[in-house]
mmCIF file of C-alpha atoms in Angstrom:
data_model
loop_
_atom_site.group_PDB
_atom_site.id
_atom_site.type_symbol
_atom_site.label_atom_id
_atom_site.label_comp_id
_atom_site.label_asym_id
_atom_site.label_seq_id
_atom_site.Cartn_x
_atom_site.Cartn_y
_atom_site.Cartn_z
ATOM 1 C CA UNK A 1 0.000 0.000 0.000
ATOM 2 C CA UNK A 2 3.134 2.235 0.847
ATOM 3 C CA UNK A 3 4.042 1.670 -2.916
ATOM 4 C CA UNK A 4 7.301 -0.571 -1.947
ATOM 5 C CA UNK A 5 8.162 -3.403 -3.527
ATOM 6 C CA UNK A 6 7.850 -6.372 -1.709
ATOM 7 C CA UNK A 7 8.659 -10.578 -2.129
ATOM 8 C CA UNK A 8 5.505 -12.794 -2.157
ATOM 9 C CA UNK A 9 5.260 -16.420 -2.938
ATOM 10 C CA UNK A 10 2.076 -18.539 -3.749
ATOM 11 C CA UNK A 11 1.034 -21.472 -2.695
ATOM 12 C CA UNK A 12 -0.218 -23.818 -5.275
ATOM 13 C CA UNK A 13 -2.958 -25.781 -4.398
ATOM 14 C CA UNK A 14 -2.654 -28.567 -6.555
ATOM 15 C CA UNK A 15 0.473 -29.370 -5.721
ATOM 16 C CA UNK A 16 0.669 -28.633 -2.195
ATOM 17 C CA UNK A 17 3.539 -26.732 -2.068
ATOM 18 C CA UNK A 18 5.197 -22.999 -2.101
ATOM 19 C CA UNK A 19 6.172 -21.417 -5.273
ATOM 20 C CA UNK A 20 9.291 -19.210 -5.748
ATOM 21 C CA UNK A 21 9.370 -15.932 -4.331
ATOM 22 C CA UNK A 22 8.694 -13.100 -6.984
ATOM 23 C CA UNK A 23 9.040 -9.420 -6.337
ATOM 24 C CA UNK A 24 5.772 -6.841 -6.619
ATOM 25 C CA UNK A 25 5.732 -3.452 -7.048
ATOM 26 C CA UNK A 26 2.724 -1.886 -4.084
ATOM 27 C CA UNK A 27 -0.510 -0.500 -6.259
ATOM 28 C CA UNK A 28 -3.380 0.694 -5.038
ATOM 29 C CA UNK A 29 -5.550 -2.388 -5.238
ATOM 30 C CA UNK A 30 -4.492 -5.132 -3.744
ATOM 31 C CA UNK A 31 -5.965 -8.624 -3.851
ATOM 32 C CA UNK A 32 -4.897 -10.776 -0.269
ATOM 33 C CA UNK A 33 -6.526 -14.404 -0.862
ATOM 34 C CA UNK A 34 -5.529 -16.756 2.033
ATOM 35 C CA UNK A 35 -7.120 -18.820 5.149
ATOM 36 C CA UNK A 36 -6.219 -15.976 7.617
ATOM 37 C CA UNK A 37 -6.831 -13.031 5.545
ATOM 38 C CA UNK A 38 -9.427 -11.682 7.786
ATOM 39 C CA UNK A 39 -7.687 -12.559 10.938
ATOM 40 C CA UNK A 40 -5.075 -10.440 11.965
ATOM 41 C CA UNK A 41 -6.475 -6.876 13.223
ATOM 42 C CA UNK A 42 -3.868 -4.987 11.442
ATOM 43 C CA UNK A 43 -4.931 -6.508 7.636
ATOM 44 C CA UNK A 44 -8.584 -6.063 8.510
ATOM 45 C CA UNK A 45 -8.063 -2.586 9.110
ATOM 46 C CA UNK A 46 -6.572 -1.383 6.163
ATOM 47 C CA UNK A 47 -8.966 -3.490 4.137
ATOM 48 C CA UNK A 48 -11.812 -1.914 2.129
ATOM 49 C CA UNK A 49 -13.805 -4.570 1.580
ATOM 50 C CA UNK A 50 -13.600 -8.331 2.337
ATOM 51 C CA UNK A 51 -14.933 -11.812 1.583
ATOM 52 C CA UNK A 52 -15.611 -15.405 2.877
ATOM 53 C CA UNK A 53 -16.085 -18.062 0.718
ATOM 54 C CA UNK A 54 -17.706 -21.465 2.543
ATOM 55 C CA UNK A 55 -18.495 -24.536 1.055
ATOM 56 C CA UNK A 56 -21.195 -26.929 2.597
ATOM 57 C CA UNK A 57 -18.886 -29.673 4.346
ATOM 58 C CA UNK A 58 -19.749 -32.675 1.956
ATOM 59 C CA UNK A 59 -19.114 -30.761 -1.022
ATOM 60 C CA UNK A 60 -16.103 -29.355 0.191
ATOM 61 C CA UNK A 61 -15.045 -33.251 1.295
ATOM 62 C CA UNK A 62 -15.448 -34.279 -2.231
ATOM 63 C CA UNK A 63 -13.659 -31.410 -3.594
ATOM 64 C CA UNK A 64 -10.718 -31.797 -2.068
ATOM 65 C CA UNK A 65 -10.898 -35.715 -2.529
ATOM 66 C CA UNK A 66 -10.626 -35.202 -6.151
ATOM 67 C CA UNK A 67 -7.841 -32.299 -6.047
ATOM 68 C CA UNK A 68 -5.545 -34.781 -3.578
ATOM 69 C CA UNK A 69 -6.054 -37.608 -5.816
ATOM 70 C CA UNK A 70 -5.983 -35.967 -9.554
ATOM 71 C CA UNK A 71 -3.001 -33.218 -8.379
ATOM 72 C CA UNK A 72 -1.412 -35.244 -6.050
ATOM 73 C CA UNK A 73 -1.963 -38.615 -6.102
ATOM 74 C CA UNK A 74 -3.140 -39.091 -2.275
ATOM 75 C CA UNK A 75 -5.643 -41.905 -1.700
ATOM 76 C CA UNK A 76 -9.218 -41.262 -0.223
ATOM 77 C CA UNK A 77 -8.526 -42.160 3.091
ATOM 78 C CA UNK A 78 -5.273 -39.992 3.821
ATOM 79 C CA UNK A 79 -7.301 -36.806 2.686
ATOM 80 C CA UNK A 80 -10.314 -38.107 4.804
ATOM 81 C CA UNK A 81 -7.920 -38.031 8.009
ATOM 82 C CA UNK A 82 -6.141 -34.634 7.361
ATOM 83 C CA UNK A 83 -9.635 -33.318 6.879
ATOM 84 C CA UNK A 84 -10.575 -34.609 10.446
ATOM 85 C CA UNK A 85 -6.800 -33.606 11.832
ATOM 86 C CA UNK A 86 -8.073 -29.612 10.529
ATOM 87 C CA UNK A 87 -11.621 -29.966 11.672
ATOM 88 C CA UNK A 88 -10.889 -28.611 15.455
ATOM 89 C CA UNK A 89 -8.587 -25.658 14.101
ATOM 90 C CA UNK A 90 -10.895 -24.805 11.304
ATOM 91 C CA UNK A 91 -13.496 -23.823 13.816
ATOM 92 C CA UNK A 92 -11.129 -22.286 15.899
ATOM 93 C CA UNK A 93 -9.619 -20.041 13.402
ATOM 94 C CA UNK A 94 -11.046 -19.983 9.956
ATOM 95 C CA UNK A 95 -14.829 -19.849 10.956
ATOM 96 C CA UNK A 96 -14.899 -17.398 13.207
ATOM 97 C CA UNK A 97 -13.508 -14.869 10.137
ATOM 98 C CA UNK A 98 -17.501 -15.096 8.930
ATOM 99 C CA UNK A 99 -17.462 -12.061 11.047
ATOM 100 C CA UNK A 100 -15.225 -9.968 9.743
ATOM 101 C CA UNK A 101 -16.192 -10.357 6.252
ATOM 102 C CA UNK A 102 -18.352 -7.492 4.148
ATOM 103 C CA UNK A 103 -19.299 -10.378 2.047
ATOM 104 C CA UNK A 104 -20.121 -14.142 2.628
ATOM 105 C CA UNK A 105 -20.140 -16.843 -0.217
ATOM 106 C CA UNK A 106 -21.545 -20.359 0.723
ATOM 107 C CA UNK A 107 -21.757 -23.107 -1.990
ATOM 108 C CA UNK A 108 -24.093 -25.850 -1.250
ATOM 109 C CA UNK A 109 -25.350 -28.749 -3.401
ATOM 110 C CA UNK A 110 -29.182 -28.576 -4.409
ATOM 111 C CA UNK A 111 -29.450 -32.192 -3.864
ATOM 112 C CA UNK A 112 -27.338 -34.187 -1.287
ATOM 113 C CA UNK A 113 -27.945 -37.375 -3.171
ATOM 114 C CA UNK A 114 -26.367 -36.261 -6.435
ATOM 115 C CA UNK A 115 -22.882 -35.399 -4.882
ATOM 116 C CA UNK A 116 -21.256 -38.686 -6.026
ATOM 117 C CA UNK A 117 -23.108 -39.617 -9.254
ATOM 118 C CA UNK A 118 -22.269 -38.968 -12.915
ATOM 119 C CA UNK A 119 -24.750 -35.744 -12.677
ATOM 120 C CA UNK A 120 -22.803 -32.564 -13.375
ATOM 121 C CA UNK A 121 -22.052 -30.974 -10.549
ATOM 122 C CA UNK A 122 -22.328 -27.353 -11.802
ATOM 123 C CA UNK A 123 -25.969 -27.921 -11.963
ATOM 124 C CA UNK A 124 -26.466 -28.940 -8.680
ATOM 125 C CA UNK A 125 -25.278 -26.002 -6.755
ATOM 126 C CA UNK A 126 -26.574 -22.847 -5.074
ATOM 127 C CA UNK A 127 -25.342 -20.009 -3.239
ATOM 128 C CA UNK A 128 -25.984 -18.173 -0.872
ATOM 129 C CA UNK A 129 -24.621 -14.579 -0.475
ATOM 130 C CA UNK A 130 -24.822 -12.177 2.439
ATOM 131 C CA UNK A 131 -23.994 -8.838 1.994
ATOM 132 C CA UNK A 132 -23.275 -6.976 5.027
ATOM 133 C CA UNK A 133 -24.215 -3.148 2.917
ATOM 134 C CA UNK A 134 -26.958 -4.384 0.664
ATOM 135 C CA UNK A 135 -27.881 -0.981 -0.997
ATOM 136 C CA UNK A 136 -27.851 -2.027 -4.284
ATOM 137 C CA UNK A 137 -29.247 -5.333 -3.771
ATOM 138 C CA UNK A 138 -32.266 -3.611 -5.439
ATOM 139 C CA UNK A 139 -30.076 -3.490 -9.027
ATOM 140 C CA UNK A 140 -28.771 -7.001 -8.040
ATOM 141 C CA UNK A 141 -32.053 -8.704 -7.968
ATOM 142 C CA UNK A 142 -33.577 -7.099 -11.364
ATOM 143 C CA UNK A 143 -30.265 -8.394 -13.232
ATOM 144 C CA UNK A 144 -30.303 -11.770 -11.906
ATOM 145 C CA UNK A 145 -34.091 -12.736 -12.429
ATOM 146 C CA UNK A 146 -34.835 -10.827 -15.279
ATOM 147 C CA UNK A 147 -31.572 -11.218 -17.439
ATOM 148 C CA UNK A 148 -29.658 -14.278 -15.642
ATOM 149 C CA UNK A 149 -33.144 -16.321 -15.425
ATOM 150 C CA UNK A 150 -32.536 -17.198 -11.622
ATOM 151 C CA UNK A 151 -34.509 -18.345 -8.995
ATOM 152 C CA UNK A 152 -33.821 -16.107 -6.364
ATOM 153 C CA UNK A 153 -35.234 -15.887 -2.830
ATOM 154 C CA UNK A 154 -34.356 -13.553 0.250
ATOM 155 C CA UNK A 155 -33.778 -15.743 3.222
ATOM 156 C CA UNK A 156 -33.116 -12.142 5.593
ATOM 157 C CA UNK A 157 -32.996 -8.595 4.901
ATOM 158 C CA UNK A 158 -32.852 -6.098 8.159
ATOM 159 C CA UNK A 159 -33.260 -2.798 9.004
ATOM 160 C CA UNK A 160 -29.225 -1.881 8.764
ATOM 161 C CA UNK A 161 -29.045 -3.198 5.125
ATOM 162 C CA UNK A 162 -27.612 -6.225 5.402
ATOM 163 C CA UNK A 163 -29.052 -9.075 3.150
ATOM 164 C CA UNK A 164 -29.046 -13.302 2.789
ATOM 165 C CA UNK A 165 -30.133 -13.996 -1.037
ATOM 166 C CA UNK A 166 -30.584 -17.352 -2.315
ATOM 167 C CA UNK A 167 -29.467 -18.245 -5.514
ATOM 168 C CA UNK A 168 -30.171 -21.254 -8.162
ATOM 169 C CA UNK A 169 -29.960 -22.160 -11.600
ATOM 170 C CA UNK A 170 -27.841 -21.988 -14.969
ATOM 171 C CA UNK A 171 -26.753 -18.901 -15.851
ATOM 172 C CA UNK A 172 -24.122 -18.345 -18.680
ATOM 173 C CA UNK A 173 -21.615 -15.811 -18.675
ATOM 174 C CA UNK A 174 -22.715 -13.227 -21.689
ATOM 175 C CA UNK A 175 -25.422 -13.222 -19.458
ATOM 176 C CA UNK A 176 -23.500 -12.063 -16.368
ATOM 177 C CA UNK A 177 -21.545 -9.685 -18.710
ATOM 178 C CA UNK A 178 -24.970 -8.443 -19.921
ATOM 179 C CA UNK A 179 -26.220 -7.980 -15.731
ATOM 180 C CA UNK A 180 -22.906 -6.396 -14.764
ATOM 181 C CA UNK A 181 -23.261 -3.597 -17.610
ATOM 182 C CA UNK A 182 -26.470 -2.557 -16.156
ATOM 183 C CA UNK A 183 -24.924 -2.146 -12.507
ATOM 184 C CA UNK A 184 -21.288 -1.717 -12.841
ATOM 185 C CA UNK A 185 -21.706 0.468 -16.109
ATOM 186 C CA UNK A 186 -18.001 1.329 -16.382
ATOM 187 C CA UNK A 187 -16.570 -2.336 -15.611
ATOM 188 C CA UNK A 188 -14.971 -2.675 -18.674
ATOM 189 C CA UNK A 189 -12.159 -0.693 -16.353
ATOM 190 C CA UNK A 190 -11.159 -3.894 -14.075
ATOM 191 C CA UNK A 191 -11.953 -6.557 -16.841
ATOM 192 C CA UNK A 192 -9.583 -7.125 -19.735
ATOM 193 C CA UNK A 193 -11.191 -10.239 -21.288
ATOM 194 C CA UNK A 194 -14.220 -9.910 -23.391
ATOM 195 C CA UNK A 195 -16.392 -12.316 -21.592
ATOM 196 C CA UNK A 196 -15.428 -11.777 -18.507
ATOM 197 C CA UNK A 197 -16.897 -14.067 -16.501
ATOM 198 C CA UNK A 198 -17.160 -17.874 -15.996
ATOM 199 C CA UNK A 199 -20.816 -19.865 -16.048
ATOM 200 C CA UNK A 200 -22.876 -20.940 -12.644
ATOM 201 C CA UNK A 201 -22.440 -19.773 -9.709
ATOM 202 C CA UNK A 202 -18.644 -19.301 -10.025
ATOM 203 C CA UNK A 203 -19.729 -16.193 -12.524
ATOM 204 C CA UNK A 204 -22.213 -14.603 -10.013
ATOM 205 C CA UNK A 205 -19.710 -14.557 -6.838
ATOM 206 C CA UNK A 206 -17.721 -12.643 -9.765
ATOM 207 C CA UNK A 207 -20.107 -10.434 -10.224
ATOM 208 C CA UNK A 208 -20.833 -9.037 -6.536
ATOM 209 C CA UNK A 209 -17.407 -9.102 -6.077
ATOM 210 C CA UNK A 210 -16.812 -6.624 -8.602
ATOM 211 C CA UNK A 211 -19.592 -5.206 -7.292
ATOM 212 C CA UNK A 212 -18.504 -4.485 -3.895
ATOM 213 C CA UNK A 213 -15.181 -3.183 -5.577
ATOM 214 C CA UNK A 214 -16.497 -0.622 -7.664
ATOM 215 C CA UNK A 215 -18.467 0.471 -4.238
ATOM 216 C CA UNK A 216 -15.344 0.138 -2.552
ATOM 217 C CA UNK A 217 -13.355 2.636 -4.556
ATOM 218 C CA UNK A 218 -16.217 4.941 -5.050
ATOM 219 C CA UNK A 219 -15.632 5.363 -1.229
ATOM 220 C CA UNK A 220 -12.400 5.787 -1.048
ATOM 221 C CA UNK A 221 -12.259 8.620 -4.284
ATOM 222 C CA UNK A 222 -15.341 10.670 -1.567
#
């Protein structure tokens, strides 16, 4: 933020290890993805706006199943017992961040039963977004029943703005594109590619991300 360079290295998920340190010149957005990134005090405060992403815990099993096995060759079992090792500090440390976050993300299969059959899993998810400052949720709604074709329901809205929207169905992502240019009319600013977005659910976590951005940096120009 100070505009300093500084020496970062990634971790690469399908791998499971660290990748080589790279230097970075300091802009004035910055992106911090991580399992503690809204857990220290002293990131949260210079953060303008922040997000959770949770995934319903059988999904999330199966998930990471397939990534251990297809990236790095673990069997079932081992992955089942690291995921029960993590279970006691994943409530401990990584749940409790729910609070912190402007946003919350939670990906949950429609159907239970479906999980581990040959039906696609793309079209058995929904979300479920809660947005802490809702204002435009309004704007948000119109796009995604009227253009995206959604089902949408609100599961909690209260008096301080903050908002719980349900969300299923197939959506593709010209369709998203065509949503975000009624919200986000100048968003052609933070994305280079001409689509833009992927399909599903993936594409509309996009969306109120950049969102929340654009709201984010309006704030911070005032």
């Amino acid at each position: 933020l100070d505009g300093e360079f500084v020496k970062v290295r990634s971790y690469n998920h399908k791998t499971g290890t660290f990748m080589s340190e790279v230097s970075q010149r300091g802009n004035q957005v910055i992106l911090v993805s991580g399992l503690h990134s809204l857990y220290p005090k002293q990131l949260l405060d210079v953060q303008d706006v922040s997000f959770f992403l949770e995934i319903e815990e059988d999904l999330r099993t199966k998930l990471k199943i397939e990534r251990d096995f297809q990236g790095r060759r673990k069997d079932k079992q081992k992955t089942l017992e690291e995921i029960n090792k993590r279970k006691s500090d994943g409530k401990k440390y990584i749940e409790p961040q729910k609070n912190n976050a402007d946003v919350i993300f939670k990906l949950s299969p429609i159907n239970k039963e479906k999980i581990d059959s040959d039906f696609p899993l793309e079209k058995n998810l929904k979300l479920q977004v809660r947005i802490r400052n809702g204002a435009y949720y309004h704007e948000l709604l119109r796009a995604l029943i009227g253009i995206c074709d959604l089902q949408v329901n609100i599961e909690e809205f209260d008096e301080r703005g903050s908002i719980e929207l349900d969300i299923q169905g197939e959506v593709r992502p010209e369709d998203i594109r065509l949503a975000s240019s009624m919200i986000v009319p100048h968003l052609d600013e933070f994305i280079e590619d001409q689509a833009g977005f992927e399909e599903g659910m993936l594409g509309i976590m996009q969306l109120v991300t950049m969102i929340e951005i654009d709201q984010a940096l309006r704030n911070r120009k005032r």
